mmCIF file of C-alpha atoms in Angstrom:
data_model
loop_
_atom_site.group_PDB
_atom_site.id
_atom_site.type_symbol
_atom_site.label_atom_id
_atom_site.label_comp_id
_atom_site.label_asym_id
_atom_site.label_seq_id
_atom_site.Cartn_x
_atom_site.Cartn_y
_atom_site.Cartn_z
ATOM 1 C CA UNK A 1 12.891 -50.140 33.049
ATOM 2 C CA UNK A 2 11.847 -47.039 31.148
ATOM 3 C CA UNK A 3 14.022 -47.291 28.049
ATOM 4 C CA UNK A 4 12.453 -44.759 25.654
ATOM 5 C CA UNK A 5 13.612 -46.854 22.696
ATOM 6 C CA UNK A 6 12.002 -50.121 23.840
ATOM 7 C CA UNK A 7 8.963 -51.367 21.954
ATOM 8 C CA UNK A 8 7.239 -54.515 20.806
ATOM 9 C CA UNK A 9 5.953 -54.186 17.253
ATOM 10 C CA UNK A 10 2.898 -55.838 15.691
ATOM 11 C CA UNK A 11 1.294 -55.376 12.285
ATOM 12 C CA UNK A 12 -0.683 -52.343 13.484
ATOM 13 C CA UNK A 13 0.708 -51.407 16.888
ATOM 14 C CA UNK A 14 3.677 -50.522 19.040
ATOM 15 C CA UNK A 15 3.779 -51.562 22.703
ATOM 16 C CA UNK A 16 6.172 -49.521 24.816
ATOM 17 C CA UNK A 17 6.758 -48.095 28.280
ATOM 18 C CA UNK A 18 4.794 -45.160 29.594
ATOM 19 C CA UNK A 19 7.413 -42.447 30.158
ATOM 20 C CA UNK A 20 6.909 -39.947 32.998
ATOM 21 C CA UNK A 21 9.056 -37.462 31.059
ATOM 22 C CA UNK A 22 6.684 -37.527 28.062
ATOM 23 C CA UNK A 23 3.909 -34.884 28.205
ATOM 24 C CA UNK A 24 2.055 -36.838 25.482
ATOM 25 C CA UNK A 25 2.070 -40.013 27.596
ATOM 26 C CA UNK A 26 0.874 -38.160 30.687
ATOM 27 C CA UNK A 27 -1.983 -36.387 28.914
ATOM 28 C CA UNK A 28 -3.008 -39.619 27.195
ATOM 29 C CA UNK A 29 -3.167 -41.446 30.532
ATOM 30 C CA UNK A 30 -5.568 -38.764 31.804
ATOM 31 C CA UNK A 31 -7.724 -39.265 28.683
ATOM 32 C CA UNK A 32 -7.676 -43.079 28.984
ATOM 33 C CA UNK A 33 -8.403 -43.211 32.720
ATOM 34 C CA UNK A 34 -11.365 -40.854 32.368
ATOM 35 C CA UNK A 35 -12.923 -42.477 29.307
ATOM 36 C CA UNK A 36 -16.406 -43.983 29.787
ATOM 37 C CA UNK A 37 -15.298 -47.565 29.095
ATOM 38 C CA UNK A 38 -12.419 -47.392 31.562
ATOM 39 C CA UNK A 39 -14.583 -45.826 34.269
ATOM 40 C CA UNK A 40 -17.252 -48.490 33.766
ATOM 41 C CA UNK A 41 -14.708 -51.315 34.062
ATOM 42 C CA UNK A 42 -12.274 -49.978 36.643
ATOM 43 C CA UNK A 43 -13.884 -47.008 38.376
ATOM 44 C CA UNK A 44 -12.294 -43.675 39.216
ATOM 45 C CA UNK A 45 -8.512 -43.592 39.612
ATOM 46 C CA UNK A 46 -8.044 -40.027 40.841
ATOM 47 C CA UNK A 47 -5.931 -39.216 37.773
ATOM 48 C CA UNK A 48 -7.344 -35.942 36.429
ATOM 49 C CA UNK A 49 -4.254 -33.871 35.569
ATOM 50 C CA UNK A 50 -1.041 -34.448 33.659
ATOM 51 C CA UNK A 51 0.900 -34.010 36.906
ATOM 52 C CA UNK A 52 -1.133 -36.754 38.607
ATOM 53 C CA UNK A 53 -0.566 -38.986 35.572
ATOM 54 C CA UNK A 54 3.164 -38.311 35.698
ATOM 55 C CA UNK A 55 3.226 -39.297 39.361
ATOM 56 C CA UNK A 56 1.260 -42.500 38.649
ATOM 57 C CA UNK A 57 3.687 -43.484 35.889
ATOM 58 C CA UNK A 58 6.710 -42.666 38.060
ATOM 59 C CA UNK A 59 5.574 -44.248 41.317
ATOM 60 C CA UNK A 60 3.453 -47.174 40.148
ATOM 61 C CA UNK A 61 4.164 -48.134 36.534
ATOM 62 C CA UNK A 62 7.945 -47.883 36.770
ATOM 63 C CA UNK A 63 7.905 -49.558 40.182
ATOM 64 C CA UNK A 64 5.926 -52.497 38.745
ATOM 65 C CA UNK A 65 8.477 -52.974 35.981
ATOM 66 C CA UNK A 66 11.388 -52.687 38.404
ATOM 67 C CA UNK A 67 9.831 -55.172 40.840
ATOM 68 C CA UNK A 68 8.448 -57.768 38.425
ATOM 69 C CA UNK A 69 10.135 -57.176 35.075
ATOM 70 C CA UNK A 70 6.715 -56.380 33.584
ATOM 71 C CA UNK A 71 3.722 -54.141 34.271
ATOM 72 C CA UNK A 72 1.626 -51.593 32.382
ATOM 73 C CA UNK A 73 2.538 -50.719 28.794
ATOM 74 C CA UNK A 74 1.384 -48.057 26.342
ATOM 75 C CA UNK A 75 -0.338 -49.236 23.150
ATOM 76 C CA UNK A 76 0.160 -46.964 20.133
ATOM 77 C CA UNK A 77 -1.330 -47.198 16.657
ATOM 78 C CA UNK A 78 0.501 -47.054 13.352
ATOM 79 C CA UNK A 79 -1.540 -44.635 11.258
ATOM 80 C CA UNK A 80 -0.031 -46.233 8.128
ATOM 81 C CA UNK A 81 1.825 -49.535 7.703
ATOM 82 C CA UNK A 82 5.123 -47.632 7.638
ATOM 83 C CA UNK A 83 4.433 -45.326 10.609
ATOM 84 C CA UNK A 84 7.519 -45.124 12.808
ATOM 85 C CA UNK A 85 7.439 -45.693 16.558
ATOM 86 C CA UNK A 86 7.952 -41.953 17.168
ATOM 87 C CA UNK A 87 4.992 -41.082 14.919
ATOM 88 C CA UNK A 88 2.532 -43.602 16.373
ATOM 89 C CA UNK A 89 -0.624 -42.489 18.197
ATOM 90 C CA UNK A 90 -1.445 -43.666 21.761
ATOM 91 C CA UNK A 91 -4.730 -45.591 21.863
ATOM 92 C CA UNK A 92 -4.621 -47.637 25.065
ATOM 93 C CA UNK A 93 -2.719 -49.788 27.497
ATOM 94 C CA UNK A 94 -1.975 -53.474 27.964
ATOM 95 C CA UNK A 95 -0.589 -54.939 31.151
ATOM 96 C CA UNK A 96 0.874 -57.943 32.886
ATOM 97 C CA UNK A 97 0.471 -57.196 36.578
ATOM 98 C CA UNK A 98 1.072 -59.268 39.663
ATOM 99 C CA UNK A 99 -0.634 -58.657 42.998
ATOM 100 C CA UNK A 100 0.924 -59.113 46.404
ATOM 101 C CA UNK A 101 -0.385 -62.637 46.943
ATOM 102 C CA UNK A 102 -1.037 -64.067 43.462
ATOM 103 C CA UNK A 103 2.164 -65.521 42.021
ATOM 104 C CA UNK A 104 1.250 -65.515 38.314
ATOM 105 C CA UNK A 105 0.547 -62.216 36.532
ATOM 106 C CA UNK A 106 -2.800 -61.291 35.072
ATOM 107 C CA UNK A 107 -3.238 -59.703 31.664
ATOM 108 C CA UNK A 108 -5.397 -56.641 31.219
ATOM 109 C CA UNK A 109 -6.027 -53.951 28.664
ATOM 110 C CA UNK A 110 -7.894 -50.727 28.006
ATOM 111 C CA UNK A 111 -8.491 -49.078 24.630
ATOM 112 C CA UNK A 112 -10.031 -45.618 24.136
ATOM 113 C CA UNK A 113 -13.680 -45.827 23.020
ATOM 114 C CA UNK A 114 -13.234 -44.628 19.431
ATOM 115 C CA UNK A 115 -10.664 -47.372 18.824
ATOM 116 C CA UNK A 116 -12.581 -50.145 20.554
ATOM 117 C CA UNK A 117 -13.906 -53.112 18.596
ATOM 118 C CA UNK A 118 -11.085 -53.133 16.044
ATOM 119 C CA UNK A 119 -9.094 -56.018 17.530
ATOM 120 C CA UNK A 120 -6.397 -53.877 19.136
ATOM 121 C CA UNK A 121 -6.870 -55.388 22.611
ATOM 122 C CA UNK A 122 -6.394 -58.889 21.211
ATOM 123 C CA UNK A 123 -3.443 -57.863 19.025
ATOM 124 C CA UNK A 124 -1.610 -56.114 21.857
ATOM 125 C CA UNK A 125 -2.456 -58.912 24.309
ATOM 126 C CA UNK A 126 -1.088 -61.616 22.003
ATOM 127 C CA UNK A 127 2.098 -59.628 21.422
ATOM 128 C CA UNK A 128 2.630 -59.078 25.144
ATOM 129 C CA UNK A 129 1.998 -62.758 25.979
ATOM 130 C CA UNK A 130 4.442 -63.795 23.258
ATOM 131 C CA UNK A 131 7.069 -61.345 24.535
ATOM 132 C CA UNK A 132 6.523 -62.483 28.130
ATOM 133 C CA UNK A 133 6.996 -66.122 27.184
ATOM 134 C CA UNK A 134 10.032 -65.675 24.927
ATOM 135 C CA UNK A 135 11.868 -62.874 26.734
ATOM 136 C CA UNK A 136 10.724 -63.117 30.360
ATOM 137 C CA UNK A 137 10.111 -66.857 30.687
ATOM 138 C CA UNK A 138 6.479 -66.365 31.760
ATOM 139 C CA UNK A 139 4.178 -69.191 30.698
ATOM 140 C CA UNK A 140 1.467 -68.916 33.363
ATOM 141 C CA UNK A 141 -0.938 -65.980 33.101
ATOM 142 C CA UNK A 142 -4.401 -65.241 34.483
ATOM 143 C CA UNK A 143 -7.187 -63.001 33.256
ATOM 144 C CA UNK A 144 -9.545 -61.466 35.836
ATOM 145 C CA UNK A 145 -12.562 -59.375 34.808
ATOM 146 C CA UNK A 146 -16.194 -58.562 35.552
ATOM 147 C CA UNK A 147 -18.256 -61.666 34.695
ATOM 148 C CA UNK A 148 -20.776 -59.483 32.846
ATOM 149 C CA UNK A 149 -18.123 -58.070 30.507
ATOM 150 C CA UNK A 150 -18.736 -60.087 27.333
ATOM 151 C CA UNK A 151 -16.064 -58.130 25.428
ATOM 152 C CA UNK A 152 -13.341 -59.094 27.909
ATOM 153 C CA UNK A 153 -14.510 -62.707 27.784
ATOM 154 C CA UNK A 154 -14.092 -62.757 23.979
ATOM 155 C CA UNK A 155 -10.638 -61.174 24.208
ATOM 156 C CA UNK A 156 -9.469 -63.691 26.832
ATOM 157 C CA UNK A 157 -10.676 -66.568 24.687
ATOM 158 C CA UNK A 158 -8.936 -65.139 21.605
ATOM 159 C CA UNK A 159 -5.750 -64.897 23.679
ATOM 160 C CA UNK A 160 -6.030 -68.617 24.394
ATOM 161 C CA UNK A 161 -7.002 -68.413 28.064
ATOM 162 C CA UNK A 162 -9.514 -70.893 29.450
ATOM 163 C CA UNK A 163 -12.513 -70.295 31.696
ATOM 164 C CA UNK A 164 -11.861 -71.339 35.318
ATOM 165 C CA UNK A 165 -15.184 -70.101 36.677
ATOM 166 C CA UNK A 166 -16.487 -67.121 38.638
ATOM 167 C CA UNK A 167 -15.456 -66.398 42.217
ATOM 168 C CA UNK A 168 -15.138 -63.658 44.790
ATOM 169 C CA UNK A 169 -11.423 -62.979 45.048
ATOM 170 C CA UNK A 170 -9.832 -61.881 48.306
ATOM 171 C CA UNK A 171 -7.058 -60.168 46.308
ATOM 172 C CA UNK A 172 -9.676 -57.788 44.885
ATOM 173 C CA UNK A 173 -11.547 -57.146 48.112
ATOM 174 C CA UNK A 174 -14.100 -59.880 47.585
ATOM 175 C CA UNK A 175 -15.303 -58.565 44.223
ATOM 176 C CA UNK A 176 -16.785 -61.267 42.015
ATOM 177 C CA UNK A 177 -14.508 -61.986 39.043
ATOM 178 C CA UNK A 178 -14.474 -64.231 36.030
ATOM 179 C CA UNK A 179 -11.200 -66.153 36.226
ATOM 180 C CA UNK A 180 -9.367 -67.275 33.093
ATOM 181 C CA UNK A 181 -5.980 -68.999 32.846
ATOM 182 C CA UNK A 182 -3.602 -70.226 30.181
ATOM 183 C CA UNK A 183 -3.966 -73.941 29.364
ATOM 184 C CA UNK A 184 -1.977 -76.330 31.544
ATOM 185 C CA UNK A 185 -1.940 -74.142 34.643
ATOM 186 C CA UNK A 186 -2.345 -75.877 38.002
ATOM 187 C CA UNK A 187 -5.122 -75.485 40.561
ATOM 188 C CA UNK A 188 -5.826 -71.813 41.312
ATOM 189 C CA UNK A 189 -4.887 -72.045 44.995
ATOM 190 C CA UNK A 190 -1.335 -73.033 44.014
ATOM 191 C CA UNK A 191 -0.900 -69.492 42.667
ATOM 192 C CA UNK A 192 -2.410 -67.815 45.724
ATOM 193 C CA UNK A 193 -5.799 -67.254 44.090
ATOM 194 C CA UNK A 194 -8.113 -67.404 47.085
ATOM 195 C CA UNK A 195 -11.876 -67.404 46.852
ATOM 196 C CA UNK A 196 -13.574 -65.316 49.532
ATOM 197 C CA UNK A 197 -16.719 -66.829 51.020
#
């Protein structure tokens, strides 16, 4: 699941696999995971060197794709409308990840600070949801995020997900999360989403 030629194209972006053999992908992952916005939202990951990033891509990202058929993707920017895939610039990640107990994936994203606020999270999220529906047969997707994160709330709403409330989720160690879901999805407990009292 690491075809170097695979990508999803949008008007401004390419969405592709992170490749452990790409020094540019590894160094970008270090930059992304240590950016202030990522640290504020996700905390420290322990990824501080290109070698650690390479290991993360190899052991986690590729494993996610092999196990589920989807996972974490690289988001790259076209610097001009005709920029080729090979010439695009990494600016973030978008993901469809599935935990051990929750049966529908959740969509997430992270964009480097200088590219934030330009609609890239929404654009990459819409493209990934469209790809997941058409190519992977996925029509049920969650969005989990910090309830105080107004930016994530706006992105989820632009992606068409609906507010299902705030709850402490056992899957995330009892951390309080805003829960969003695509329209038409069943009761949360039918997907293994368990609220922790």
